[in-house]
Amino acid sequence: ELALRENDVEAMRAIVRAIAGTTDSTVYLANRLLTLARIEHGSEAAVMAPVSLPSVVRQVGLELALPAVEKQIDLALEAPEEALINGQALMLHELVSNLVDNAIRYTPVGGNVLLRVQAVEDGILLEVRDSGPGIAQGEREKVFTPFYRVAATMEVNPSGTGLGLAIVRDIAALHRAVVTLAPNGSGPGLSVSIVFPPLHGGWGSTR
């Protein structure tokens, strides 16, 4: 209504841009809430199958390469040719997308984001490291609560929903995986590690 009453074209455009931004934020929030609902109501009927974790990570890396390039972020991948886990490909894609999107959003211009898949004693590790502000130890458990946001992240991304890590936690739980947050061992930033149970005969096969 305000835009319709405005006679100045530039002022009208500014109002419409604000409306568009609010709409985008609302759609983003709705999609995140729908994802949480699908995980909650679909967990009992979840059908698991062998999924190539490196393939999922590579695909997400390609999809999010542009925002990384725009911020001059060094987006690197360290992964074997193959590493199979028991899971749901779409849910795993959502999990990795949330982690990589967060890492790129909160890493400053010229920073680094590392995606790593490797064998560990308890299974197969997915690690996403960034050189952003990190998360204080006292808040690392709180960030898995829906809508909780760290003050430092609100300054960098005011339009965030606080649902990304809640989605990651729920998808990891669906896959019987363990999520750990820690400082980036090579400098400032955050390291998110998820250890998935191994799939018998799934590690090290090549194609």
Tab-separated table of C-alpha atoms in Angstrom, residues 7-202:
chain	number	residue	atom	x	y	z
A	7	ASN	CA	4.823	8.973	-6.554
A	8	ASP	CA	8.623	8.858	-6.622
A	9	VAL	CA	9.724	5.936	-8.815
A	10	GLU	CA	13.043	5.413	-7.012
A	11	ALA	CA	11.334	5.456	-3.612
A	12	MET	CA	8.796	2.951	-4.929
A	13	ARG	CA	11.585	0.677	-6.156
A	14	ALA	CA	13.288	0.824	-2.742
A	15	ILE	CA	10.048	-0.268	-1.082
A	16	VAL	CA	9.563	-3.108	-3.573
A	17	ARG	CA	13.164	-4.258	-3.020
A	18	ALA	CA	12.485	-4.369	0.715
A	19	ILE	CA	9.335	-6.423	0.074
A	20	ALA	CA	11.315	-8.821	-2.124
A	21	GLY	CA	13.964	-9.232	0.562
A	22	THR	CA	11.356	-9.970	3.215
A	23	THR	CA	9.677	-12.489	0.909
A	24	ASP	CA	12.996	-14.258	0.254
A	25	SER	CA	13.642	-14.488	4.014
A	26	THR	CA	10.159	-15.874	4.613
A	27	VAL	CA	10.558	-18.505	1.884
A	28	TYR	CA	13.983	-19.474	3.273
A	29	LEU	CA	12.514	-19.876	6.774
A	30	ALA	CA	9.533	-21.874	5.463
A	31	ASN	CA	11.825	-24.243	3.563
A	32	ARG	CA	13.943	-24.810	6.680
A	33	LEU	CA	10.854	-25.528	8.787
A	34	LEU	CA	9.554	-27.947	6.158
A	35	THR	CA	12.893	-29.751	6.167
A	36	LEU	CA	12.743	-30.153	9.951
A	37	ALA	CA	9.175	-31.446	9.675
A	38	ARG	CA	10.137	-33.972	6.981
A	39	ILE	CA	12.981	-35.276	9.133
A	40	GLU	CA	10.783	-35.549	12.230
A	41	HIS	CA	7.845	-37.259	10.539
A	42	GLY	CA	9.849	-39.320	8.062
A	43	SER	CA	12.493	-40.782	10.359
A	44	GLU	CA	10.534	-43.937	11.222
A	45	ALA	CA	9.831	-44.719	7.571
A	46	ALA	CA	13.307	-43.774	6.359
A	47	VAL	CA	14.663	-46.167	3.739
A	48	MET	CA	18.435	-46.373	3.839
A	49	ALA	CA	20.728	-47.402	0.988
A	50	PRO	CA	24.466	-47.183	0.191
A	51	VAL	CA	25.400	-43.559	-0.608
A	52	SER	CA	28.752	-42.236	-1.809
A	53	LEU	CA	29.606	-39.518	0.693
A	54	PRO	CA	32.438	-38.028	-1.444
A	55	SER	CA	30.026	-37.739	-4.386
A	56	VAL	CA	27.511	-35.840	-2.261
A	57	VAL	CA	30.215	-33.492	-0.948
A	58	ARG	CA	31.620	-32.872	-4.449
A	59	GLN	CA	28.143	-32.056	-5.772
A	60	VAL	CA	27.460	-29.572	-2.976
A	61	GLY	CA	30.887	-28.019	-3.495
A	62	LEU	CA	30.092	-27.430	-7.165
A	63	GLU	CA	26.667	-26.003	-6.350
A	64	LEU	CA	28.101	-23.516	-3.845
A	65	ALA	CA	31.295	-22.664	-5.725
A	66	LEU	CA	29.922	-19.361	-7.040
A	67	PRO	CA	29.304	-17.680	-3.648
A	68	ALA	CA	32.749	-18.894	-2.568
A	69	VAL	CA	34.351	-17.366	-5.675
A	70	GLU	CA	32.456	-14.100	-5.124
A	71	LYS	CA	34.026	-13.843	-1.644
A	72	GLN	CA	37.440	-15.008	-2.910
A	73	ILE	CA	37.247	-17.971	-0.543
A	74	ASP	CA	39.560	-20.924	-1.129
A	75	LEU	CA	37.051	-23.816	-1.194
A	76	ALA	CA	39.028	-27.068	-1.061
A	77	LEU	CA	38.072	-30.753	-1.020
A	78	GLU	CA	40.071	-33.653	0.393
A	79	ALA	CA	38.315	-36.958	-0.209
A	80	PRO	CA	38.910	-40.439	-1.593
A	81	GLU	CA	37.316	-41.535	-4.838
A	82	GLU	CA	34.738	-43.550	-2.925
A	83	ALA	CA	33.435	-43.995	0.628
A	84	LEU	CA	29.997	-45.522	1.086
A	85	ILE	CA	27.707	-44.993	4.055
A	86	ASN	CA	24.191	-46.196	4.761
A	87	GLY	CA	21.844	-43.270	4.275
A	88	GLN	CA	19.377	-41.173	2.312
A	89	ALA	CA	21.014	-39.219	-0.494
A	90	LEU	CA	18.614	-36.243	-0.388
A	91	MET	CA	18.914	-35.845	3.374
A	92	LEU	CA	22.697	-36.129	3.217
A	93	HIS	CA	22.751	-33.497	0.474
A	94	GLU	CA	20.708	-31.198	2.739
A	95	LEU	CA	23.091	-31.827	5.640
A	96	VAL	CA	26.230	-31.055	3.619
A	97	SER	CA	24.573	-28.039	1.973
A	98	ASN	CA	23.755	-26.521	5.357
A	99	LEU	CA	27.311	-26.994	6.599
A	100	VAL	CA	29.009	-25.626	3.482
A	101	ASP	CA	26.556	-22.740	3.103
A	102	ASN	CA	27.172	-21.728	6.740
A	103	ALA	CA	30.929	-21.998	6.306
A	104	ILE	CA	30.900	-19.744	3.235
A	105	ARG	CA	28.495	-17.228	4.775
A	106	TYR	CA	30.535	-16.747	7.932
A	107	THR	CA	34.019	-16.915	6.432
A	108	PRO	CA	35.375	-13.442	5.638
A	109	VAL	CA	36.534	-12.395	2.188
A	110	GLY	CA	39.764	-14.161	1.256
A	111	GLY	CA	39.254	-16.915	3.834
A	112	ASN	CA	39.357	-20.693	3.585
A	113	VAL	CA	36.803	-23.505	3.681
A	114	LEU	CA	37.945	-27.128	3.696
A	115	LEU	CA	35.675	-30.118	3.009
A	116	ARG	CA	37.167	-33.443	4.041
A	117	VAL	CA	36.030	-37.082	3.929
A	118	GLN	CA	38.266	-39.749	5.445
A	119	ALA	CA	38.306	-43.053	7.295
A	120	VAL	CA	38.568	-42.889	11.087
A	121	GLU	CA	38.523	-45.507	13.815
A	122	ASP	CA	34.757	-45.289	14.393
A	123	GLY	CA	33.630	-45.009	10.777
A	124	ILE	CA	33.737	-42.379	8.054
A	125	LEU	CA	34.357	-38.731	8.895
A	126	LEU	CA	32.864	-35.701	7.197
A	127	GLU	CA	34.598	-32.499	8.279
A	128	VAL	CA	33.883	-28.905	7.250
A	129	ARG	CA	36.438	-26.339	8.416
A	130	ASP	CA	36.189	-22.589	7.957
A	131	SER	CA	38.192	-19.498	8.933
A	132	GLY	CA	35.201	-17.541	10.230
A	133	PRO	CA	34.448	-16.231	13.738
A	134	GLY	CA	33.983	-19.687	15.242
A	135	ILE	CA	31.645	-20.570	18.114
A	136	ALA	CA	32.579	-20.169	21.774
A	137	GLN	CA	32.712	-23.392	23.775
A	138	GLY	CA	29.793	-22.337	25.975
A	139	GLU	CA	27.533	-21.926	22.945
A	140	ARG	CA	28.445	-25.042	20.961
A	141	GLU	CA	25.577	-27.100	22.352
A	142	LYS	CA	23.078	-24.233	22.211
A	143	VAL	CA	23.499	-23.692	18.464
A	144	PHE	CA	21.735	-27.009	17.802
A	145	THR	CA	18.562	-25.541	19.331
A	146	PRO	CA	16.159	-24.278	16.631
A	147	PHE	CA	16.267	-20.471	16.202
A	148	TYR	CA	19.243	-19.997	18.535
A	149	ARG	CA	21.827	-17.649	17.041
A	150	VAL	CA	25.290	-16.658	18.222
A	151	ALA	CA	25.696	-12.889	18.532
A	152	ALA	CA	28.736	-12.836	16.233
A	153	THR	CA	26.835	-14.620	13.459
A	154	MET	CA	23.901	-12.200	13.720
A	155	GLU	CA	26.252	-9.353	12.875
A	156	VAL	CA	27.561	-11.175	9.786
A	157	ASN	CA	24.206	-12.582	8.602
A	158	PRO	CA	21.252	-10.707	10.175
A	159	SER	CA	18.700	-12.580	8.031
A	160	GLY	CA	19.734	-16.061	9.211
A	161	THR	CA	17.114	-18.359	10.714
A	162	GLY	CA	19.117	-20.260	13.323
A	163	LEU	CA	17.884	-23.562	11.879
A	164	GLY	CA	20.878	-24.778	9.861
A	165	LEU	CA	22.673	-26.682	12.627
A	166	ALA	CA	19.382	-27.966	14.037
A	167	ILE	CA	18.734	-29.553	10.639
A	168	VAL	CA	22.282	-30.946	10.563
A	169	ARG	CA	21.833	-32.479	14.014
A	170	ASP	CA	18.515	-34.132	13.141
A	171	ILE	CA	19.750	-35.550	9.828
A	172	ALA	CA	22.893	-36.837	11.542
A	173	ALA	CA	20.757	-38.498	14.223
A	174	LEU	CA	18.665	-40.125	11.490
A	175	HIS	CA	21.903	-41.641	10.146
A	176	ARG	CA	23.159	-42.608	13.624
A	177	ALA	CA	26.043	-40.205	13.169
A	178	VAL	CA	27.790	-38.099	15.823
A	179	VAL	CA	28.264	-34.327	15.357
A	180	THR	CA	31.102	-32.447	17.064
A	181	LEU	CA	31.939	-28.732	16.991
A	182	ALA	CA	35.505	-27.622	17.703
A	183	PRO	CA	37.890	-24.773	16.901
A	184	ASN	CA	39.627	-24.886	13.539
A	185	GLY	CA	42.905	-26.563	14.421
A	186	SER	CA	44.864	-24.620	11.798
A	187	GLY	CA	43.745	-21.133	12.852
A	188	PRO	CA	40.641	-19.067	13.637
A	189	GLY	CA	37.286	-20.536	12.695
A	190	LEU	CA	35.104	-23.567	13.253
A	191	SER	CA	35.442	-27.274	12.536
A	192	VAL	CA	32.263	-29.338	12.245
A	193	SER	CA	32.916	-33.087	12.325
A	194	ILE	CA	30.348	-35.816	11.684
A	195	VAL	CA	31.279	-39.468	12.049
A	196	PHE	CA	29.011	-41.900	10.187
A	197	PRO	CA	28.894	-45.616	10.991
A	198	PRO	CA	30.889	-47.579	8.391
A	199	LEU	CA	29.177	-49.581	5.682
A	200	HIS	CA	30.764	-53.033	5.464
A	201	GLY	CA	33.039	-53.141	2.439
A	202	GLY	CA	32.232	-49.524	1.549
